[in-house]
mmCIF file of C-alpha atoms in Angstrom:
data_model
loop_
_atom_site.group_PDB
_atom_site.id
_atom_site.type_symbol
_atom_site.label_atom_id
_atom_site.label_comp_id
_atom_site.label_asym_id
_atom_site.label_seq_id
_atom_site.Cartn_x
_atom_site.Cartn_y
_atom_site.Cartn_z
ATOM 1 C CA ARG X 1 46.930 -44.088 -12.857
ATOM 2 C CA HIS X 2 43.669 -42.533 -13.946
ATOM 3 C CA ASP X 3 45.045 -39.140 -12.890
ATOM 4 C CA THR X 4 48.038 -39.630 -15.178
ATOM 5 C CA PHE X 5 46.729 -40.790 -18.559
ATOM 6 C CA GLU X 6 44.437 -39.212 -21.170
ATOM 7 C CA LYS X 7 40.726 -39.899 -21.765
ATOM 8 C CA ALA X 8 41.308 -41.852 -24.999
ATOM 9 C CA LEU X 9 42.365 -44.850 -22.891
ATOM 10 C CA ALA X 10 38.817 -45.159 -21.524
ATOM 11 C CA THR X 11 37.578 -45.993 -25.032
ATOM 12 C CA GLU X 12 40.519 -48.233 -25.855
ATOM 13 C CA PHE X 13 40.500 -50.113 -22.515
ATOM 14 C CA PRO X 14 36.948 -49.994 -21.074
ATOM 15 C CA GLU X 15 37.728 -53.024 -18.900
ATOM 16 C CA SER X 16 40.294 -50.992 -16.947
ATOM 17 C CA PHE X 17 37.731 -49.094 -14.831
ATOM 18 C CA ASP X 18 34.377 -49.595 -13.154
ATOM 19 C CA PRO X 19 31.646 -48.333 -15.520
ATOM 20 C CA SER X 20 29.772 -46.846 -12.534
ATOM 21 C CA MET X 21 32.752 -44.588 -11.827
ATOM 22 C CA SER X 22 32.212 -40.905 -12.621
ATOM 23 C CA ARG X 23 33.498 -40.168 -16.146
ATOM 24 C CA ASP X 24 35.196 -37.057 -14.759
ATOM 25 C CA LEU X 25 37.566 -39.305 -12.808
ATOM 26 C CA VAL X 26 38.304 -41.855 -15.547
ATOM 27 C CA TYR X 27 41.622 -41.125 -17.256
ATOM 28 C CA CYS X 28 41.656 -37.419 -16.519
ATOM 29 C CA GLY X 29 45.391 -36.800 -17.028
ATOM 30 C CA GLY X 30 47.217 -35.631 -20.101
ATOM 31 C CA LEU X 31 49.784 -38.318 -20.951
ATOM 32 C CA LYS X 32 49.644 -40.923 -23.682
ATOM 33 C CA LEU X 33 51.074 -44.367 -22.881
ATOM 34 C CA GLU X 34 53.905 -43.729 -25.366
ATOM 35 C CA ASP X 35 54.859 -40.233 -24.116
ATOM 36 C CA LEU X 36 58.474 -40.238 -22.988
ATOM 37 C CA VAL X 37 59.210 -39.325 -19.372
ATOM 38 C CA ALA X 38 62.704 -38.297 -18.261
ATOM 39 C CA THR X 39 64.095 -40.688 -15.657
ATOM 40 C CA GLY X 40 67.384 -39.025 -14.848
ATOM 41 C CA SER X 41 70.372 -41.286 -15.402
ATOM 42 C CA SER X 42 68.337 -43.814 -17.447
ATOM 43 C CA GLY X 43 67.345 -41.285 -20.095
ATOM 44 C CA SER X 44 63.628 -41.543 -20.790
ATOM 45 C CA VAL X 45 60.968 -44.237 -20.663
ATOM 46 C CA PRO X 46 57.435 -44.414 -22.097
ATOM 47 C CA ALA X 47 54.943 -43.276 -19.424
ATOM 48 C CA GLY X 48 52.989 -46.546 -19.657
ATOM 49 C CA ARG X 49 56.097 -48.614 -18.964
ATOM 50 C CA LEU X 50 57.165 -46.341 -16.104
ATOM 51 C CA VAL X 51 53.816 -46.558 -14.311
ATOM 52 C CA LEU X 52 53.527 -50.313 -14.805
ATOM 53 C CA SER X 53 57.136 -51.203 -13.992
ATOM 54 C CA PRO X 54 57.376 -54.012 -11.445
ATOM 55 C CA THR X 55 57.787 -53.230 -7.770
ATOM 56 C CA ARG X 56 60.803 -54.676 -6.015
ATOM 57 C CA THR X 57 60.258 -57.159 -3.213
ATOM 58 C CA TYR X 58 62.188 -56.535 -0.017
ATOM 59 C CA ALA X 59 61.738 -60.090 1.325
ATOM 60 C CA PRO X 60 65.311 -61.273 0.540
ATOM 61 C CA ILE X 61 66.766 -58.148 2.137
ATOM 62 C CA VAL X 62 64.621 -58.468 5.275
ATOM 63 C CA LYS X 63 65.460 -62.176 5.510
ATOM 64 C CA ARG X 64 69.193 -61.372 5.476
ATOM 65 C CA ILE X 65 68.795 -58.535 8.015
ATOM 66 C CA LEU X 66 66.935 -60.775 10.449
ATOM 67 C CA GLY X 67 69.174 -63.772 9.699
ATOM 68 C CA ASP X 68 72.306 -61.736 10.422
ATOM 69 C CA GLY X 69 71.175 -61.227 14.014
ATOM 70 C CA HIS X 70 69.755 -57.710 13.917
ATOM 71 C CA ARG X 71 66.230 -58.634 15.067
ATOM 72 C CA ASP X 72 66.785 -57.672 18.729
ATOM 73 C CA ARG X 73 67.880 -54.145 17.809
ATOM 74 C CA ILE X 74 65.001 -53.402 15.428
ATOM 75 C CA HIS X 75 62.210 -51.603 17.283
ATOM 76 C CA GLY X 76 59.858 -51.474 14.322
ATOM 77 C CA MET X 77 59.499 -52.063 10.590
ATOM 78 C CA VAL X 78 56.976 -50.298 8.371
ATOM 79 C CA HIS X 79 56.187 -51.224 4.789
ATOM 80 C CA CYS X 80 55.073 -47.843 3.397
ATOM 81 C CA SER X 81 52.100 -49.013 1.380
ATOM 82 C CA GLY X 82 48.510 -48.281 2.309
ATOM 83 C CA GLY X 83 49.307 -45.113 4.226
ATOM 84 C CA ALA X 84 52.620 -44.310 2.611
ATOM 85 C CA GLN X 85 54.952 -42.016 4.552
ATOM 86 C CA THR X 86 52.349 -41.448 7.277
ATOM 87 C CA LYS X 87 51.628 -45.138 7.884
ATOM 88 C CA VAL X 88 53.924 -45.157 10.925
ATOM 89 C CA LEU X 89 51.295 -43.027 12.739
ATOM 90 C CA HIS X 90 49.211 -46.212 13.132
ATOM 91 C CA PHE X 91 51.994 -47.913 15.095
ATOM 92 C CA LEU X 92 53.736 -45.030 16.832
ATOM 93 C CA GLY X 93 53.506 -44.844 20.604
ATOM 94 C CA GLU X 94 51.933 -41.855 22.299
ATOM 95 C CA GLY X 95 54.265 -38.927 22.813
ATOM 96 C CA LEU X 96 56.558 -39.775 19.870
ATOM 97 C CA HIS X 97 57.489 -37.698 16.856
ATOM 98 C CA VAL X 98 59.035 -39.177 13.693
ATOM 99 C CA VAL X 99 61.087 -36.608 11.789
ATOM 100 C CA LYS X 100 61.849 -37.581 8.184
ATOM 101 C CA ASN X 101 64.314 -34.947 7.040
ATOM 102 C CA ASN X 102 66.664 -36.876 4.767
ATOM 103 C CA MET X 103 64.282 -38.394 2.240
ATOM 104 C CA LEU X 104 65.442 -40.237 -0.850
ATOM 105 C CA PRO X 105 64.990 -38.288 -4.108
ATOM 106 C CA THR X 106 61.464 -38.539 -5.488
ATOM 107 C CA PRO X 107 61.390 -40.916 -8.493
ATOM 108 C CA PRO X 108 60.022 -39.588 -11.812
ATOM 109 C CA VAL X 109 56.821 -41.652 -11.641
ATOM 110 C CA PHE X 110 55.645 -39.647 -8.608
ATOM 111 C CA HIS X 111 56.488 -36.376 -10.336
ATOM 112 C CA ILE X 112 54.284 -37.287 -13.316
ATOM 113 C CA ILE X 113 51.450 -38.450 -11.041
ATOM 114 C CA GLN X 114 51.600 -35.156 -9.137
ATOM 115 C CA GLU X 115 51.891 -33.032 -12.283
ATOM 116 C CA GLN X 116 48.991 -34.746 -14.019
ATOM 117 C CA SER X 117 46.671 -35.011 -11.007
ATOM 118 C CA LYS X 118 47.609 -31.668 -9.406
ATOM 119 C CA THR X 119 47.567 -33.497 -6.064
ATOM 120 C CA PRO X 120 49.270 -31.378 -3.375
ATOM 121 C CA TRP X 121 52.626 -32.787 -2.258
ATOM 122 C CA GLU X 122 51.318 -33.024 1.309
ATOM 123 C CA GLU X 123 48.674 -35.482 0.085
ATOM 124 C CA MET X 124 51.162 -37.346 -2.114
ATOM 125 C CA TYR X 125 53.127 -38.343 1.019
ATOM 126 C CA LYS X 126 49.916 -39.708 2.569
ATOM 127 C CA VAL X 127 49.026 -41.788 -0.500
ATOM 128 C CA PHE X 128 52.277 -42.821 -2.217
ATOM 129 C CA ASN X 129 55.549 -44.206 -0.854
ATOM 130 C CA MET X 130 57.398 -41.475 -2.788
ATOM 131 C CA GLY X 131 60.362 -43.693 -3.527
ATOM 132 C CA HIS X 132 60.911 -45.637 -0.373
ATOM 133 C CA ARG X 133 58.741 -48.442 0.834
ATOM 134 C CA MET X 134 60.527 -49.995 3.795
ATOM 135 C CA GLU X 135 61.484 -48.379 7.085
ATOM 136 C CA PHE X 136 63.410 -49.868 9.985
ATOM 137 C CA TYR X 137 63.354 -48.172 13.381
ATOM 138 C CA THR X 138 66.653 -48.944 15.066
ATOM 139 C CA ASP X 139 69.928 -47.552 16.431
ATOM 140 C CA GLN X 140 72.671 -46.015 14.256
ATOM 141 C CA ALA X 141 75.008 -49.055 14.269
ATOM 142 C CA THR X 142 72.211 -51.393 13.188
ATOM 143 C CA ALA X 143 71.064 -48.855 10.592
ATOM 144 C CA ASP X 144 74.589 -48.851 9.127
ATOM 145 C CA ALA X 145 74.516 -52.667 8.911
ATOM 146 C CA ILE X 146 71.032 -52.639 7.313
ATOM 147 C CA ILE X 147 72.190 -50.078 4.743
ATOM 148 C CA GLN X 148 75.170 -52.263 3.797
ATOM 149 C CA ILE X 149 72.948 -55.344 3.458
ATOM 150 C CA SER X 150 70.482 -53.420 1.284
ATOM 151 C CA LYS X 151 73.261 -52.105 -0.937
ATOM 152 C CA SER X 152 74.625 -55.648 -1.337
ATOM 153 C CA PHE X 153 71.304 -56.409 -3.073
ATOM 154 C CA GLY X 154 71.677 -53.329 -5.300
ATOM 155 C CA VAL X 155 69.033 -51.351 -3.401
ATOM 156 C CA ASP X 156 69.914 -47.848 -2.266
ATOM 157 C CA ALA X 157 69.250 -47.145 1.408
ATOM 158 C CA GLN X 158 69.939 -44.389 3.894
ATOM 159 C CA VAL X 159 68.920 -43.048 7.275
ATOM 160 C CA ILE X 160 65.952 -40.799 6.517
ATOM 161 C CA GLY X 161 65.310 -39.359 9.950
ATOM 162 C CA ARG X 162 64.868 -39.972 13.645
ATOM 163 C CA VAL X 163 62.333 -40.538 16.420
ATOM 164 C CA GLN X 164 62.166 -38.015 19.246
ATOM 165 C CA PRO X 165 59.754 -37.091 22.044
ATOM 166 C CA ALA X 166 56.698 -35.172 20.831
ATOM 167 C CA ALA X 167 56.343 -31.574 21.987
ATOM 168 C CA VAL X 168 52.733 -32.279 22.994
ATOM 169 C CA PRO X 169 52.174 -35.126 25.491
ATOM 170 C CA ARG X 170 50.300 -38.134 24.085
ATOM 171 C CA GLU X 171 50.567 -36.768 20.534
ATOM 172 C CA ARG X 172 51.733 -38.910 17.628
ATOM 173 C CA ARG X 173 53.403 -36.806 14.920
ATOM 174 C CA VAL X 174 55.248 -37.283 11.636
ATOM 175 C CA THR X 175 57.187 -34.424 10.068
ATOM 176 C CA ILE X 176 58.394 -34.665 6.490
ATOM 177 C CA GLN X 177 60.989 -32.199 5.234
ATOM 178 C CA SER X 178 61.652 -32.899 1.577
ATOM 179 C CA GLU X 179 62.426 -31.321 -1.760
ATOM 180 C CA HIS X 180 58.667 -30.627 -1.986
ATOM 181 C CA GLY X 181 58.197 -28.827 1.327
ATOM 182 C CA HIS X 182 57.646 -29.204 5.057
ATOM 183 C CA PHE X 183 54.598 -31.232 6.104
ATOM 184 C CA GLU X 184 53.138 -32.145 9.498
ATOM 185 C CA TYR X 185 50.815 -35.083 10.162
ATOM 186 C CA VAL X 186 49.267 -35.646 13.597
ATOM 187 C CA LYS X 187 47.191 -38.435 15.069
#
């Protein structure tokens, strides 16, 4: 958030950052809390409200998915926080390649973070969930059922990619092909 909002907030809200933090990093963006940000179909929202909007919990959706008998066909679940779209690299078996080539559209909040911070999109996918936070690794029929369950809760869902053998033995790889480019991450 410090990359997004203007310096004046440091004076107004000194409790919102560690005083030992370099002043160059404290509120180094260009937006005011009240600046309107276009959100597509919803019109526009003040930047402060957009950045602080509550995050949805997926617990009721996951409970239904597991309760409906899909547990045995789910090979993995990744909550894309703390590692974002590359987090799966920590759990991926050797010799596997995750290809994410049907990503959900990037929500406006990530566009403003990127614009204000000038963070490269490749890094954005390593730090932020970019609009989807929960991944299930499963077969197509189970994916279709999971998508229907998610939509019954009013949460959009889709198949975003696939897992395939890696071209290099023992390599773990994630490829992201999105509206922002083609990115490769290897572990």
